Structures are given as C-alpha cells and as structure tokens.
PDB file of C-alpha atoms in Angstrom:
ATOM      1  CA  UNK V   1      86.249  43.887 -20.750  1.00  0.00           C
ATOM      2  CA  UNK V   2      86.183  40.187 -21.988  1.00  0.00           C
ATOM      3  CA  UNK V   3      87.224  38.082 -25.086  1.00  0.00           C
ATOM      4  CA  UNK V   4      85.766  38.136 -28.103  1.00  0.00           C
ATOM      5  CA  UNK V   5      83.936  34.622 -29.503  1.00  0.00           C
ATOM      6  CA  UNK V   6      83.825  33.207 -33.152  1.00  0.00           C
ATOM      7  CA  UNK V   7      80.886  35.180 -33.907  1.00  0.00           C
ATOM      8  CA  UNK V   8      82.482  38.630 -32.348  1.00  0.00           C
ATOM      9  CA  UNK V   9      80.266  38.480 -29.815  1.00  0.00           C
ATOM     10  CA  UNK V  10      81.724  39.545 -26.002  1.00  0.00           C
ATOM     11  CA  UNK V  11      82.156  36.738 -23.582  1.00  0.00           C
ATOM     12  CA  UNK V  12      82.823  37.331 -20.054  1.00  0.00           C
ATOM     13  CA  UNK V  13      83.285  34.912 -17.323  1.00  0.00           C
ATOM     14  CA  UNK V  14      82.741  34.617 -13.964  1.00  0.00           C
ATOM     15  CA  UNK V  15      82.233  31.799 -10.875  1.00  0.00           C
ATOM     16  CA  UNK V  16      79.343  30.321  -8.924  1.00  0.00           C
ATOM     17  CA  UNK V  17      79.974  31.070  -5.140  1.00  0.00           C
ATOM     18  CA  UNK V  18      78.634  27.681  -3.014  1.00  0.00           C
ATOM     19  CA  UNK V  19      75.604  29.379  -2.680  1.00  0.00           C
ATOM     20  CA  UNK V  20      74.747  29.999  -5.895  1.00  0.00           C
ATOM     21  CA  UNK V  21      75.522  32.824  -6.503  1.00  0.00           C
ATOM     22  CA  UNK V  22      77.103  35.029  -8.866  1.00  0.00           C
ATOM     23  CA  UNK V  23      78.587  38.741  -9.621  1.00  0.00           C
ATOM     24  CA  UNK V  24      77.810  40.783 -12.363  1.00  0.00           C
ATOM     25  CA  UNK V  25      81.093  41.436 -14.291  1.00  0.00           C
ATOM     26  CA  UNK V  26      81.195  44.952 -14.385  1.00  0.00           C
ATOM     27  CA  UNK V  27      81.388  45.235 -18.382  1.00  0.00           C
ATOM     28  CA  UNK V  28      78.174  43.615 -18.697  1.00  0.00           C
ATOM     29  CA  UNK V  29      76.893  45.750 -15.705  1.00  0.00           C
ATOM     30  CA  UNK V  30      78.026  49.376 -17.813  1.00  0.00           C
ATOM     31  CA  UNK V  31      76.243  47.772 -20.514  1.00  0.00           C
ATOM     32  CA  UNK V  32      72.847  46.797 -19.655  1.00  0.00           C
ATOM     33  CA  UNK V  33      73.359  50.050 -17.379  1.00  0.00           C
ATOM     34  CA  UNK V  34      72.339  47.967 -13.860  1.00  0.00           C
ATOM     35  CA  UNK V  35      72.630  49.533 -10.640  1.00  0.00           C
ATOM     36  CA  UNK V  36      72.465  47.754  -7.200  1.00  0.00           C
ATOM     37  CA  UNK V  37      68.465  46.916  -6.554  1.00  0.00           C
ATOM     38  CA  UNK V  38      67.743  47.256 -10.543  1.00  0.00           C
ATOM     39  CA  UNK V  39      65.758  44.039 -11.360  1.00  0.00           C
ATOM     40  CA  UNK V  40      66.823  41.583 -13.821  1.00  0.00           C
ATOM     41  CA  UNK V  41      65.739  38.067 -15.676  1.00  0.00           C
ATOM     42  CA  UNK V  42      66.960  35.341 -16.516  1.00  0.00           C
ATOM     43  CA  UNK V  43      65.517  33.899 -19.935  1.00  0.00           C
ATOM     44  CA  UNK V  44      65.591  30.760 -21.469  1.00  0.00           C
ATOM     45  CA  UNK V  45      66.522  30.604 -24.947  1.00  0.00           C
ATOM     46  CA  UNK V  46      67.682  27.698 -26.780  1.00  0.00           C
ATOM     47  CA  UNK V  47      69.266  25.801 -23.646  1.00  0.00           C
ATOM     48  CA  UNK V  48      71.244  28.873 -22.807  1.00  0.00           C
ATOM     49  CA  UNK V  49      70.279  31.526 -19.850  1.00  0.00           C
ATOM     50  CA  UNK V  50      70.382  34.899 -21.125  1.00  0.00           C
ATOM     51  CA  UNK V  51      70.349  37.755 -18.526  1.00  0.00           C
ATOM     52  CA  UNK V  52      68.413  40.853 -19.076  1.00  0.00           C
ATOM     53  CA  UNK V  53      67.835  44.242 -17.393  1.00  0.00           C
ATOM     54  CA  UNK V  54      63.783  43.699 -16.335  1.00  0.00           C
ATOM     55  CA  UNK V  55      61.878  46.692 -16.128  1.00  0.00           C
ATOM     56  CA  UNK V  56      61.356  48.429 -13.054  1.00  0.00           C
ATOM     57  CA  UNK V  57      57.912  48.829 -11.398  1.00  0.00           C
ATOM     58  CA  UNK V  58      57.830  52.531 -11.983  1.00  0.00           C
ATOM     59  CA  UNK V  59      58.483  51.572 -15.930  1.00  0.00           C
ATOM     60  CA  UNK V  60      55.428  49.269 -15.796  1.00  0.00           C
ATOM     61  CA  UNK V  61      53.437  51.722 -14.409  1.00  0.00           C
ATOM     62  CA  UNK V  62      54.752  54.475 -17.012  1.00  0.00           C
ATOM     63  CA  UNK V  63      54.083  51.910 -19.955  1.00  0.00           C
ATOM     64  CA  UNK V  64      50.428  51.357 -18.830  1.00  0.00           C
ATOM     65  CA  UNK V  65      49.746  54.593 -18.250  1.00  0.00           C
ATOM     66  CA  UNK V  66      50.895  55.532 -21.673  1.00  0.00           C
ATOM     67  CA  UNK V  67      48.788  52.788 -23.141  1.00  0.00           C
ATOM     68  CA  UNK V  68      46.027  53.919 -21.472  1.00  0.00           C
ATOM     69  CA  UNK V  69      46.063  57.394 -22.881  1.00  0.00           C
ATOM     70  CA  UNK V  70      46.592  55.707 -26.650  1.00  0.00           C
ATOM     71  CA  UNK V  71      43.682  53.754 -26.129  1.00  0.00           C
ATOM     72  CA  UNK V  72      41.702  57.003 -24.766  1.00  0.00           C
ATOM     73  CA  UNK V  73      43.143  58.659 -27.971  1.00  0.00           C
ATOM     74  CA  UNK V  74      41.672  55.779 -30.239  1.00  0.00           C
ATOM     75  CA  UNK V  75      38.766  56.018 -28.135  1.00  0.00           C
ATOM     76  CA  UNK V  76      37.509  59.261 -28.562  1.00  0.00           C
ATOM     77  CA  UNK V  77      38.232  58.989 -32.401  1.00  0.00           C
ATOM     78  CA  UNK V  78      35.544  56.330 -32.954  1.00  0.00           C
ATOM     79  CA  UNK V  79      32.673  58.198 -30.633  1.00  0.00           C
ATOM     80  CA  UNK V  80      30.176  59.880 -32.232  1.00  0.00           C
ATOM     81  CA  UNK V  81      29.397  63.726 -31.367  1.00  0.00           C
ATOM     82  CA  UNK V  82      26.507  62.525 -29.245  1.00  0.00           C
ATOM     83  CA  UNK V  83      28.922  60.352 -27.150  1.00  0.00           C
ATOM     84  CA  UNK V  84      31.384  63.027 -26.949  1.00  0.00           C
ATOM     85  CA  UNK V  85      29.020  65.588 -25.349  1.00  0.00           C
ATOM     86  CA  UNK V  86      27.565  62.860 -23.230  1.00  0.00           C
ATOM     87  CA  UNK V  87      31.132  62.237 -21.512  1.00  0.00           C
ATOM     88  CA  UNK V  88      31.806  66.578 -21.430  1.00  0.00           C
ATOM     89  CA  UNK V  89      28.179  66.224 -19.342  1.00  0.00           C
ATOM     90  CA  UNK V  90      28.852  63.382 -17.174  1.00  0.00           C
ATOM     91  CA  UNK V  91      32.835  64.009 -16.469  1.00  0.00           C
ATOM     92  CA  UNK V  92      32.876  63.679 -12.594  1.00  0.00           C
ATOM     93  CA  UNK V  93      29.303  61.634 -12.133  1.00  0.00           C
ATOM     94  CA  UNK V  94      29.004  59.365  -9.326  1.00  0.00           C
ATOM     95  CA  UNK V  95      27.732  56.117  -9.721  1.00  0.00           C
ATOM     96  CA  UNK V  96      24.036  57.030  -8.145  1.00  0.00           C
ATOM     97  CA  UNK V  97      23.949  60.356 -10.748  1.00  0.00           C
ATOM     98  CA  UNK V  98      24.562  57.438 -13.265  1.00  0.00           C
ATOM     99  CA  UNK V  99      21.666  55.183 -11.895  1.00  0.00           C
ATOM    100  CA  UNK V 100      19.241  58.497 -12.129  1.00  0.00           C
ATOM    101  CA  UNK V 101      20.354  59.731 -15.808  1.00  0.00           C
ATOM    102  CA  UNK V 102      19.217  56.229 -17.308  1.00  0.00           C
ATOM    103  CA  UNK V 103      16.414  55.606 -14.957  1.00  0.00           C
ATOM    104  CA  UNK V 104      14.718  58.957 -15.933  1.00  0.00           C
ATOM    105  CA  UNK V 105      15.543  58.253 -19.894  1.00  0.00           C
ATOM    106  CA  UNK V 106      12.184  58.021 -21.932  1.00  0.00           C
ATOM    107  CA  UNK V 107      13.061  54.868 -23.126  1.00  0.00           C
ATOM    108  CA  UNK V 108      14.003  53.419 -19.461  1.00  0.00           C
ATOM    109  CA  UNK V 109      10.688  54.673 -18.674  1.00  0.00           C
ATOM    110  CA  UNK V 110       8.830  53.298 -21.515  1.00  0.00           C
ATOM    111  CA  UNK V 111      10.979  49.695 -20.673  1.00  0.00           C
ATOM    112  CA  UNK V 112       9.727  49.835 -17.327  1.00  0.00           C
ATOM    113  CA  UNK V 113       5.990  50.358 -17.790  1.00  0.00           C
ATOM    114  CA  UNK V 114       5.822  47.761 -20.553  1.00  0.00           C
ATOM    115  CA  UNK V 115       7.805  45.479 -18.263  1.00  0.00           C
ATOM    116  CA  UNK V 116       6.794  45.511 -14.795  1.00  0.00           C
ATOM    117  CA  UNK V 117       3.632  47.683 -15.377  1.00  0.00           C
ATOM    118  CA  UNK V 118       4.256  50.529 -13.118  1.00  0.00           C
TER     119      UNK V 118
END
C-alpha cells in the first residue's frame, strides 16, 4: 500500500519517467476509484500538488441538469396562480405564437395607439 507519515496520513511514492510522466500507484488508484480515461486534476494547495479524481463530462451534465430542475422547483414556488396557468397555456409555444399573445394584449394595444398612433 505505502508508509504511513507523522500525521498517519498514507504516502506513496513513485518516479518521473524523462518525459514527465508518471504512474498512478495502484493504492491511490483503488482509492480515488480511477479507471484508464477517468479525468483527473492536479491542484495547488499550499506549494504542494494534490491529485484529484475530476468529474467526468457526463457528471457535469448530470449536476446541471439537477440544478436546473431545483431551480424550476424554486421557480414555480414563487409564481403566482396567474403565472402558473399562463405557462400550462403556453407549454409548447413557438416564438411567433409568443410575438401574437402580447401583440394582441389590451394593454399592447393601448401602448401602441398612444405610441405610434395607429
């Protein structure tokens, strides 16, 4: 596995091939659970280089997804009841269905005359 430090922590060493390059000890492979192709970081902390298992692109995309959704969530609590039947109305609306909804509002209407007279 590797020795053990002052501060019980698990050291491991390995060598930096001419090309700069190194392997993965196996222990700290099985423990950050890597595979080959998994994407990792290096990070900065403190003058030391600290490697850590980076998320994957289909993590990203998971995460944002799900914060999407919680913001929908937190974003259908704060709408009124008007608001909420408005988006049950105009679920699946193209832009131009948009664009005639507001234009043929009263108040668009009213906005219109008083501003351009027609």
């Amino acid at each position: 596995m590797g020795k053990v430090d002052k501060e019980n922590r698990t050291v491991v060493t390995t060598t930096m091939s001419k090309a700069y390059q190194i392997t993965v000890p196996s222990a700290v492979r099985r423990a950050l659970g890597l595979m080959p192709g998994d994407p990792v970081e290096f990070r900065m902390e403190r003058g030391r280089a600290v490697l850590v298992r980076a998320e994957t692109r289909e993590e990203k995309i998971k995460r944002v997804f799900a914060e999407l959704d919680r913001m929908k969530v937190e974003r259908e609590k704060q709408m009124t009841s008007e608001q909420k039947e408005f988006a049950k109305m105009s679920a699946g609306w193209t832009i131009n269905q948009y664009h005639e909804y507001y234009d043929n509002l009263p108040e668009t209407k009213a906005y219109i005359k008083e501003k351009y007279g027609v």
